[in-house]
Amino acid sequence: MVAVLSVKGLCKSFANVRAVDDVSFDLPAGETLALAGPSGSGKSTIARLVVRLLEPDAGQIAFMGKDISRLSGEPLRVLRRQFQMVFQDTNSSFNPRATVGSALLDPLNAFAIGNARARPEEARHLLERVGLDADLFDRPIHELSGGQRQRVGIARAIASRPALIVLDEALSAIDASIRIDLLKLLIDLQREHTISYLFIAHDLGMINAIAHRIAILDGGRIVEQGPTHQIIQNPKSETGRQLLGAAARLPARSSS
Amino acid sequence: MALLNIENLTVSYNGKRNAIENATLSISPGERVGLIGESGSGKSTLALATARLLPATATQSGTINWLGGQAAPRNGLDIGYVFQDPAGSLDPVQRVGDQIAEAVSVLRGKTRSESRAIALDLIERVGFSETEQIARRYPHQLSGGQKQRIAIACALAGQPRLLIADEATSALDTIVQAGIVRLLNELVSRQGVALLFITHDLALASTLGDRLIVLRGGRIVENGTPLQIITEPKHPYVAELVASHLSTEMPPLMETYVGGDS
């Protein structure tokens, strides 16, 4: 089976720093691969390379079997509807003056999805799909709570019916009590539309909830990767062990 | 005797709904208290009122007493404050050693050379070995975790007996966060500093706190040991927090969640 995303020997340096160093992984259709690692380990750089917001120095990024690492211009723009990104900071990832409706109409118009007249209806449908009231359509995005804004972020990402969504610490700034609902939403959407997620986070508790596989990064390199339960139960790398040791736990209920 | 006694504290901004409503709590010497609640629950307002750092637009009533006396705690000398964003709490154009020395000299009236020596000692106490070298750096030459250690050193400059850490680890990654939590624990156990640790992370607060206080809509809804609160939550919000906690020891949501209720 052809992976939705297949990355081989990916490298990227900034000035003298090797931010991403010989990174390779495969992400099959409908699965979630988590990239975990400390700050500065290269997670976000990989995310940006994959959606081609950055140009790789070396290596291949194959999307549905097609090398997109050197693609540019119109062919890249056309393909872009297939891979979308959700960011951490919901304050800065929207036009501050945008309304909820316009944030959803933008991708529908840009990628010419459906009939132009049907698009407002489609945008309302997207809102409801991510668990928001369609009445929010005309509200400025900045009036929404952080959790609601991130639901709009997810609605915007699925608007173009992508095969891949890169979530860069998308739930890290969301209150814990709301985070679990957003994880459920992502799982539902993945099951319905066979979307693959490249899920970037540093919290192994959250990663354990949603990811099929984990790649642990340190200093721009993947130091280990494997199925989630294997990495969580028996991390082989020092970084993996540190991340697991640092994962927050609630005190154990008396286990007599 | 309690270090800090807060009684019937009510705070509002610009005459709007009370940000803190009728809060009563005390902190003992060397005690670690975790203060948790979601965004907007009043955590920071409570901490800022304690350190008398509220903006002029705030009105408050109730009493805040230090060591059983009538006097309020002195900022810097009785209470040290560590903020969430270490980059924002340090002066970008001053060497970090000078910033700590300046705090020592202002708060404790020490001479230049005494302040300098104390600053180096503080840099060592927050976990650096190359103290001279670190003292010469500017904030931008340090990582986020290193900057937060320096901010903690600044907060300790006046030898306070209570350290308030307001989301001090929230912007750091989990490994760095664990290091700062270890440091705060050390300061409590070795130097008897009491700690008010503010966070929205229930697991983090229960790892660190001898006692947890939960705020909801400006009111204290729980006050007890982490185990008490987590095993027998009195307030539905706390029960929800416990239920929504994601741990690596739980079966993955992906496997347990049937679907459809998002």
Coordinates of C-alpha atoms in Angstrom, one line a residue:
Chain A
M1 CA 0.0 0.0 0.0
V2 CA 1.3 3.5 -0.9
A3 CA 1.7 5.7 2.2
V4 CA -0.2 9.0 2.1
L5 CA 3.1 10.6 3.3
S6 CA 6.5 9.1 2.8
V7 CA 9.5 11.1 3.9
K8 CA 13.1 10.0 3.1
G9 CA 16.4 11.5 4.2
L10 CA 14.9 14.9 4.9
C11 CA 17.4 17.6 5.9
K12 CA 17.1 21.3 6.7
S13 CA 19.6 23.7 8.2
F14 CA 19.2 27.3 9.4
A15 CA 22.5 29.2 9.4
N16 CA 24.8 26.6 11.1
V17 CA 22.2 24.6 12.8
R18 CA 21.0 21.3 11.5
A19 CA 17.3 21.6 12.4
V20 CA 16.3 18.4 10.6
D21 CA 18.9 15.7 10.0
D22 CA 18.2 12.7 7.8
V23 CA 14.6 12.1 8.8
S24 CA 12.6 9.3 7.3
F25 CA 9.1 8.0 8.1
D26 CA 5.9 6.7 6.4
L27 CA 2.4 7.6 7.3
P28 CA -0.3 5.3 6.0
A29 CA -3.9 6.4 5.1
G30 CA -6.2 7.0 8.0
E31 CA -3.4 6.7 10.6
T32 CA -1.9 9.1 13.1
L33 CA 1.9 9.5 13.5
A34 CA 3.0 11.5 16.4
L35 CA 6.3 13.5 16.4
A36 CA 7.4 13.9 20.0
G37 CA 10.5 15.6 21.3
P38 CA 11.8 18.5 23.4
S39 CA 11.8 22.1 22.2
G40 CA 14.3 22.6 19.4
S41 CA 14.2 18.9 18.4
G42 CA 13.0 19.8 14.9
K43 CA 9.3 18.8 15.2
S44 CA 7.8 22.1 13.8
T45 CA 10.5 22.3 11.1
I46 CA 9.4 18.9 9.8
A47 CA 5.8 20.0 9.9
R48 CA 6.6 23.1 7.8
L49 CA 8.7 21.1 5.4
V50 CA 5.9 18.5 4.9
V51 CA 3.3 21.1 4.0
R52 CA 5.9 22.9 1.9
L53 CA 6.0 26.2 3.9
L54 CA 9.8 25.6 3.9
E55 CA 12.1 24.3 1.2
P56 CA 14.1 21.1 2.1
D57 CA 17.9 21.1 1.6
A58 CA 17.9 17.4 0.8
G59 CA 15.6 14.4 0.8
Q60 CA 12.2 13.5 -0.6
I61 CA 8.7 14.2 0.5
A62 CA 6.3 11.8 -1.3
F63 CA 2.6 12.6 -1.0
M64 CA 0.4 9.8 -2.3
G65 CA 3.4 8.4 -4.1
K66 CA 4.3 11.7 -5.8
D67 CA 7.5 13.6 -4.9
I68 CA 6.4 17.1 -3.9
S69 CA 9.8 18.2 -2.3
R70 CA 10.7 20.3 -5.4
L71 CA 7.2 21.2 -6.5
S72 CA 6.3 24.9 -6.8
G73 CA 3.8 27.3 -8.4
E74 CA 0.4 26.1 -9.6
P75 CA 1.0 22.4 -9.3
L76 CA 1.9 22.9 -5.6
R77 CA -1.1 25.2 -5.1
V78 CA -3.5 22.6 -6.6
L79 CA -2.1 19.8 -4.5
R80 CA -2.2 21.9 -1.3
R81 CA -5.9 21.3 -0.8
Q82 CA -4.9 17.7 0.0
F83 CA -2.7 18.6 2.9
Q84 CA -3.7 21.1 5.5
M85 CA -2.2 22.4 8.8
V86 CA -3.6 23.4 12.2
F87 CA -1.5 25.6 14.4
Q88 CA -1.1 26.0 18.2
D89 CA -1.8 29.7 18.6
T90 CA -5.4 30.3 17.6
N91 CA -5.0 34.0 18.2
S92 CA -2.5 34.4 15.4
S93 CA -3.6 31.7 13.0
F94 CA -6.6 33.7 11.8
N95 CA -7.0 37.1 10.2
P96 CA -7.9 39.1 13.3
R97 CA -10.8 40.8 11.6
A98 CA -12.2 37.6 10.0
T99 CA -15.6 36.3 10.9
V100 CA -16.1 32.5 11.4
G101 CA -17.9 32.3 8.1
S102 CA -15.2 34.1 6.1
A103 CA -12.5 31.9 7.6
L104 CA -14.4 28.9 6.3
L105 CA -15.4 30.4 2.9
D106 CA -11.8 31.3 2.1
P107 CA -10.5 27.7 1.6
L108 CA -13.8 26.7 -0.2
N109 CA -13.3 29.6 -2.6
A110 CA -9.6 29.3 -3.0
F111 CA -9.9 25.6 -3.9
A112 CA -13.1 26.1 -5.9
I113 CA -14.9 23.5 -3.9
G114 CA -18.5 22.9 -5.0
N115 CA -20.8 25.4 -6.5
A116 CA -20.1 29.0 -5.5
R117 CA -23.7 29.5 -4.4
A118 CA -23.7 26.4 -2.2
R119 CA -20.5 27.4 -0.3
P120 CA -22.1 29.4 2.5
E121 CA -24.3 26.4 3.2
E122 CA -21.3 24.1 3.1
A123 CA -19.5 26.5 5.5
R124 CA -22.4 26.2 7.9
H125 CA -22.4 22.5 7.5
L126 CA -18.6 22.4 8.4
L127 CA -19.3 24.4 11.6
E128 CA -21.9 21.9 12.7
R129 CA -19.6 19.1 11.9
V130 CA -17.0 20.3 14.3
G131 CA -19.6 20.8 17.0
L132 CA -20.2 24.5 16.7
D133 CA -23.5 26.3 16.4
A134 CA -24.1 27.5 12.8
D135 CA -25.3 30.8 14.4
L136 CA -21.6 31.6 15.0
F137 CA -21.2 32.1 11.2
D138 CA -21.2 35.9 11.4
R139 CA -19.3 36.3 14.7
P140 CA -15.7 37.7 14.7
I141 CA -13.3 34.8 15.5
H142 CA -11.7 36.8 18.3
E143 CA -14.9 36.7 20.3
L144 CA -14.8 32.9 20.5
S145 CA -13.1 31.0 23.3
G146 CA -9.7 29.2 22.6
G147 CA -11.4 25.8 22.3
Q148 CA -14.1 27.2 19.9
R149 CA -11.4 28.9 17.8
Q150 CA -9.5 25.7 17.5
R151 CA -12.7 23.9 16.3
V152 CA -12.9 26.6 13.6
G153 CA -9.2 25.8 12.8
I154 CA -10.1 22.2 12.4
A155 CA -13.2 23.0 10.3
R156 CA -11.0 25.2 8.0
A157 CA -8.5 22.4 7.7
I158 CA -11.1 19.8 6.6
A159 CA -12.9 22.2 4.3
S160 CA -10.9 21.1 1.3
R161 CA -11.3 17.4 2.2
P162 CA -7.6 16.8 2.7
A163 CA -5.9 13.4 2.9
L164 CA -3.4 14.7 5.4
I165 CA -3.6 17.2 8.3
V166 CA -0.5 18.4 10.1
L167 CA -1.4 19.4 13.7
D168 CA 1.5 21.4 15.2
E169 CA 0.9 21.4 19.0
A170 CA -2.7 22.2 18.0
L171 CA -4.2 21.1 21.4
S172 CA -1.3 22.0 23.6
A173 CA -2.7 25.4 24.7
I174 CA -6.3 24.2 25.1
D175 CA -7.6 23.6 28.7
A176 CA -7.5 19.9 29.7
S177 CA -11.2 19.6 30.1
I178 CA -11.8 20.7 26.5
R179 CA -8.8 18.9 25.0
I180 CA -10.4 15.5 25.3
D181 CA -13.5 16.6 23.3
L182 CA -11.2 17.9 20.5
L183 CA -9.3 14.6 20.5
K184 CA -12.7 12.8 20.0
L185 CA -13.6 15.2 17.2
L186 CA -10.3 14.4 15.5
I187 CA -10.8 10.7 15.9
D188 CA -14.4 10.9 14.5
L189 CA -13.2 12.9 11.5
Q190 CA -10.3 10.5 10.8
R191 CA -12.7 7.5 10.8
E192 CA -15.3 9.3 8.6
H193 CA -12.9 10.6 6.0
T194 CA -9.8 8.4 6.3
I195 CA -7.6 11.4 7.1
S196 CA -4.0 10.9 8.1
Y197 CA -2.7 13.1 11.0
L198 CA 0.9 14.1 11.6
F199 CA 0.4 15.0 15.2
I200 CA 3.1 17.1 16.9
A201 CA 3.2 17.3 20.6
H202 CA 5.5 16.9 23.6
D203 CA 2.9 15.4 25.9
L204 CA 3.0 11.6 25.7
G205 CA -0.3 11.3 27.6
M206 CA -2.1 13.2 24.8
I207 CA -0.1 11.3 22.1
N208 CA -1.0 7.9 23.7
A209 CA -4.7 8.9 23.3
I210 CA -4.6 9.4 19.6
A211 CA -1.5 8.2 17.8
H212 CA -1.0 4.8 16.1
R213 CA 2.8 5.3 15.9
I214 CA 5.3 7.6 17.5
A215 CA 8.6 9.0 16.3
I216 CA 10.8 10.5 19.0
L217 CA 13.0 13.4 17.9
D218 CA 16.1 14.9 19.4
G219 CA 18.6 17.3 17.8
G220 CA 16.8 17.1 14.4
R221 CA 17.1 13.3 14.2
I222 CA 14.6 10.5 14.8
V223 CA 16.1 8.6 17.7
E224 CA 13.4 5.9 17.7
Q225 CA 10.1 5.1 16.1
G226 CA 7.5 2.4 16.5
P227 CA 3.9 1.5 17.5
T228 CA 2.6 3.7 20.3
H229 CA 2.2 1.0 22.9
Q230 CA 5.7 -0.2 22.2
I231 CA 7.3 3.2 22.7
I232 CA 5.1 4.0 25.8
Q233 CA 5.8 0.7 27.5
N234 CA 9.4 0.3 26.6
P235 CA 11.2 3.4 25.2
K236 CA 14.6 2.5 23.9
S237 CA 16.1 6.0 23.5
E238 CA 17.3 8.2 26.3
T239 CA 15.0 11.0 25.0
G240 CA 12.0 8.6 24.9
R241 CA 12.7 7.6 28.5
Q242 CA 13.0 11.3 29.6
L243 CA 9.7 12.2 27.8
L244 CA 7.9 9.3 29.5
G245 CA 9.4 10.2 32.9
A246 CA 8.3 13.8 32.5
A247 CA 4.7 12.9 31.5
A248 CA 2.3 14.1 34.2
R249 CA 0.5 11.6 36.3
L250 CA -2.3 11.9 38.8
P251 CA -1.6 10.4 42.2
A252 CA -2.5 6.7 42.3
R253 CA -5.7 5.8 44.0
S254 CA -4.8 3.5 47.0
S255 CA -3.9 0.2 45.4
S256 CA -4.3 -2.2 48.3
Chain B
M1 CA 1.7 30.1 62.8
A2 CA 0.6 30.6 59.2
L3 CA 2.9 32.4 56.9
L4 CA 0.1 33.9 54.9
N5 CA -3.6 34.4 55.9
I6 CA -6.1 35.6 53.4
E7 CA -9.7 36.2 54.6
N8 CA -12.8 37.0 52.6
L9 CA -10.8 38.4 49.7
T10 CA -13.0 39.8 46.9
V11 CA -11.5 41.5 43.8
S12 CA -13.1 43.1 40.8
Y13 CA -11.9 45.0 37.8
N14 CA -13.7 48.2 36.7
G15 CA -16.7 47.3 38.8
K16 CA -17.4 44.2 36.7
R17 CA -18.3 40.7 38.0
N18 CA -16.0 39.7 40.8
A19 CA -12.8 38.1 39.6
I20 CA -12.2 36.6 43.1
E21 CA -15.2 36.2 45.4
N22 CA -14.8 35.8 49.1
A23 CA -11.7 33.7 49.1
T24 CA -10.2 32.5 52.4
L25 CA -7.0 30.5 52.6
S26 CA -3.8 30.2 54.5
I27 CA -0.3 28.9 53.7
S28 CA 2.1 27.5 56.3
P29 CA 5.9 28.0 56.2
G30 CA 7.5 25.5 53.8
E31 CA 4.2 24.3 52.5
R32 CA 3.6 23.6 48.8
V33 CA 0.2 24.7 47.6
G34 CA -1.0 24.0 44.1
L35 CA -3.6 26.5 42.8
I36 CA -5.5 25.2 39.8
G37 CA -8.4 26.3 37.6
E38 CA -9.0 27.0 33.9
S39 CA -8.4 30.2 32.0
G40 CA -10.4 33.0 33.6
S41 CA -11.0 31.2 36.9
G42 CA -9.2 33.9 38.9
K43 CA -5.9 32.1 39.6
S44 CA -3.6 35.0 38.6
T45 CA -5.8 37.6 40.2
L46 CA -5.6 35.8 43.5
A47 CA -1.8 35.6 43.2
L48 CA -1.4 39.2 42.1
A49 CA -3.6 40.4 45.0
T50 CA -1.4 38.4 47.4
A51 CA 1.8 40.0 46.1
R52 CA 0.0 43.4 45.9
L53 CA 0.6 43.6 42.2
L54 CA -3.0 44.2 41.1
P55 CA -3.4 47.0 38.5
A56 CA -5.0 50.3 39.6
T57 CA -8.3 49.4 37.9
A58 CA -8.9 46.6 40.5
T59 CA -10.8 47.1 43.7
Q60 CA -10.4 44.7 46.6
S61 CA -11.8 44.0 50.0
G62 CA -10.9 41.5 52.7
T63 CA -7.6 41.0 54.5
I64 CA -4.2 39.7 53.5
N65 CA -2.0 39.2 56.6
W66 CA 1.6 38.1 56.9
L67 CA 2.9 36.0 59.9
G68 CA -0.2 36.7 62.0
G69 CA 0.4 40.5 62.0
Q70 CA -1.7 43.2 60.6
A71 CA 0.9 44.1 57.9
A72 CA 0.6 42.9 54.4
P73 CA 3.5 40.9 52.9
R74 CA 6.3 42.9 51.4
N75 CA 6.9 42.3 47.7
G76 CA 10.3 40.8 46.9
L77 CA 11.3 40.5 50.6
D78 CA 8.4 38.3 51.8
I79 CA 7.1 37.1 48.5
G80 CA 9.0 36.3 45.3
Y81 CA 7.1 36.1 42.1
V82 CA 7.9 34.0 39.0
F83 CA 5.8 34.7 35.9
Q84 CA 4.9 32.5 32.9
D85 CA 7.0 34.2 30.3
P86 CA 10.6 34.3 31.3
A87 CA 11.6 36.4 28.3
G88 CA 9.1 39.1 29.4
S89 CA 10.2 39.2 33.0
L90 CA 13.9 39.7 32.2
D91 CA 15.5 42.9 30.8
P92 CA 16.7 42.0 27.3
V93 CA 19.6 44.4 27.3
Q94 CA 21.2 43.7 30.7
R95 CA 23.4 40.7 31.5
V96 CA 21.5 38.3 33.7
G97 CA 24.1 38.4 36.5
D98 CA 23.7 42.2 36.7
Q99 CA 19.9 41.9 36.8
I100 CA 20.0 39.5 39.8
A101 CA 22.7 41.6 41.5
E102 CA 20.5 44.7 41.0
A103 CA 17.5 43.0 42.7
V104 CA 19.8 42.0 45.6
S105 CA 21.1 45.5 46.0
V106 CA 17.7 47.2 45.8
L107 CA 15.9 44.7 48.1
R108 CA 18.7 44.1 50.7
G109 CA 20.8 47.2 50.5
K110 CA 24.0 45.3 49.7
T111 CA 27.1 46.8 48.2
R112 CA 28.0 46.2 44.6
S113 CA 30.5 43.5 45.2
E114 CA 28.4 41.8 47.9
S115 CA 25.4 41.8 45.5
R116 CA 27.6 40.4 42.8
A117 CA 28.7 37.5 45.0
I118 CA 25.2 36.8 46.2
A119 CA 24.0 36.8 42.5
L120 CA 26.6 34.1 41.6
D121 CA 25.4 32.1 44.6
L122 CA 21.8 32.4 43.5
I123 CA 22.7 31.3 39.9
E124 CA 24.3 28.2 41.4
R125 CA 21.3 27.5 43.6
V126 CA 19.0 27.5 40.6
G127 CA 21.0 24.7 39.0
F128 CA 23.9 26.2 37.0
S129 CA 27.5 25.0 37.4
E130 CA 29.3 27.6 35.2
T131 CA 28.0 30.5 37.2
E132 CA 30.5 33.2 36.0
Q133 CA 29.8 32.3 32.4
I134 CA 26.0 32.3 32.8
A135 CA 26.1 35.7 34.7
R136 CA 27.7 37.3 31.7
R137 CA 25.0 36.2 29.2
Y138 CA 22.1 38.2 28.0
P139 CA 18.6 36.6 28.2
H140 CA 18.5 35.9 24.4
Q141 CA 21.6 33.7 24.8
L142 CA 19.8 31.4 27.1
S143 CA 17.1 28.7 26.4
G144 CA 13.6 29.1 27.7
G145 CA 14.3 26.8 30.7
Q146 CA 17.5 28.6 31.5
K147 CA 15.7 31.9 31.4
Q148 CA 13.1 30.6 33.8
R149 CA 15.8 29.5 36.2
I150 CA 17.3 33.0 36.1
A151 CA 13.8 34.5 36.7
I152 CA 13.6 32.2 39.8
A153 CA 17.0 33.4 40.9
C154 CA 15.7 37.0 40.6
A155 CA 12.6 36.1 42.6
L156 CA 14.8 34.7 45.4
A157 CA 17.0 37.8 45.5
G158 CA 15.2 39.2 48.6
Q159 CA 15.2 35.9 50.5
P160 CA 11.4 35.6 50.4
R161 CA 9.7 32.9 52.5
L162 CA 7.0 32.4 49.9
L163 CA 7.5 31.9 46.2
I164 CA 4.6 32.4 43.8
A165 CA 5.1 30.6 40.5
D166 CA 2.3 31.7 38.1
E167 CA 2.1 29.2 35.3
A168 CA 5.9 29.3 35.5
T169 CA 6.4 26.0 33.6
S170 CA 3.5 26.2 31.2
A171 CA 5.5 27.6 28.3
L172 CA 8.2 25.0 28.6
D173 CA 8.4 21.6 27.1
T174 CA 7.7 18.6 29.4
I175 CA 11.4 17.6 30.0
V176 CA 12.4 21.2 30.8
Q177 CA 9.3 21.5 32.9
A178 CA 10.2 18.5 35.0
G179 CA 13.6 20.1 35.7
I180 CA 12.0 23.3 36.9
V181 CA 9.6 21.3 39.1
R182 CA 12.5 19.5 40.6
L183 CA 14.2 22.8 41.3
L184 CA 11.1 24.3 43.0
N185 CA 10.9 21.1 45.1
E186 CA 14.5 21.5 46.2
L187 CA 14.0 25.1 47.2
V188 CA 11.1 24.0 49.4
S189 CA 12.9 21.1 51.0
R190 CA 16.4 22.6 51.4
Q191 CA 15.5 26.2 52.1
G192 CA 12.1 26.0 53.6
V193 CA 10.6 28.4 51.1
A194 CA 6.8 28.0 50.8
L195 CA 5.4 27.6 47.3
L196 CA 2.2 28.8 45.7
F197 CA 2.2 27.0 42.4
I198 CA -0.4 28.2 39.9
T199 CA -1.3 26.0 36.9
H200 CA -4.2 24.7 34.8
D201 CA -2.5 21.2 34.8
L202 CA -4.1 19.0 37.5
A203 CA -1.5 16.3 37.3
L204 CA 1.4 18.8 37.6
A205 CA -0.2 20.5 40.6
S206 CA -0.8 17.2 42.3
T207 CA 2.8 16.1 41.7
L208 CA 4.1 19.2 43.4
G209 CA 1.5 20.2 45.9
D210 CA 1.1 19.1 49.6
R211 CA -2.3 20.7 49.2
L212 CA -4.5 21.7 46.2
I213 CA -6.8 24.7 46.0
V214 CA -9.3 24.6 43.0
L215 CA -10.8 27.9 41.7
R216 CA -13.8 28.0 39.6
G217 CA -15.4 31.3 38.5
G218 CA -13.4 33.2 41.2
R219 CA -14.5 30.9 44.1
I220 CA -12.5 28.3 45.9
V221 CA -14.4 25.1 45.3
E222 CA -11.9 22.6 46.7
N223 CA -9.1 22.8 49.3
G224 CA -7.4 19.6 50.4
T225 CA -4.7 17.1 49.7
P226 CA -4.2 16.0 46.0
L227 CA -5.3 12.4 46.8
Q228 CA -8.5 13.6 48.6
I229 CA -9.4 15.9 45.8
I230 CA -8.7 13.4 43.0
T231 CA -10.3 10.4 44.6
E232 CA -13.4 12.2 46.1
P233 CA -13.9 15.4 44.1
K234 CA -16.7 17.5 45.7
H235 CA -17.2 19.7 42.7
P236 CA -18.3 18.5 39.2
Y237 CA -15.6 20.6 37.6
V238 CA -12.9 18.7 39.4
A239 CA -14.5 15.4 38.6
E240 CA -14.5 16.5 34.9
L241 CA -10.8 17.4 35.2
V242 CA -9.9 14.1 36.7
A243 CA -12.0 12.3 34.0
S244 CA -10.4 14.2 31.2
H245 CA -6.8 13.6 32.3
L246 CA -4.8 11.8 29.7
S247 CA -2.1 9.6 30.9
T248 CA 0.3 7.1 29.3
E249 CA -1.0 4.5 31.8
M250 CA -4.5 4.7 30.4
P251 CA -5.8 2.6 27.4
P252 CA -5.7 4.9 24.3
L253 CA -8.8 7.0 23.7
M254 CA -8.6 5.8 20.1
E255 CA -9.3 2.3 21.3
T256 CA -11.9 3.1 24.0
Y257 CA -13.9 5.8 22.2
V258 CA -16.7 4.3 20.2
G259 CA -17.4 7.6 18.4
G260 CA -20.1 10.0 17.7
D261 CA -20.2 12.3 20.8
S262 CA -17.8 15.0 19.5

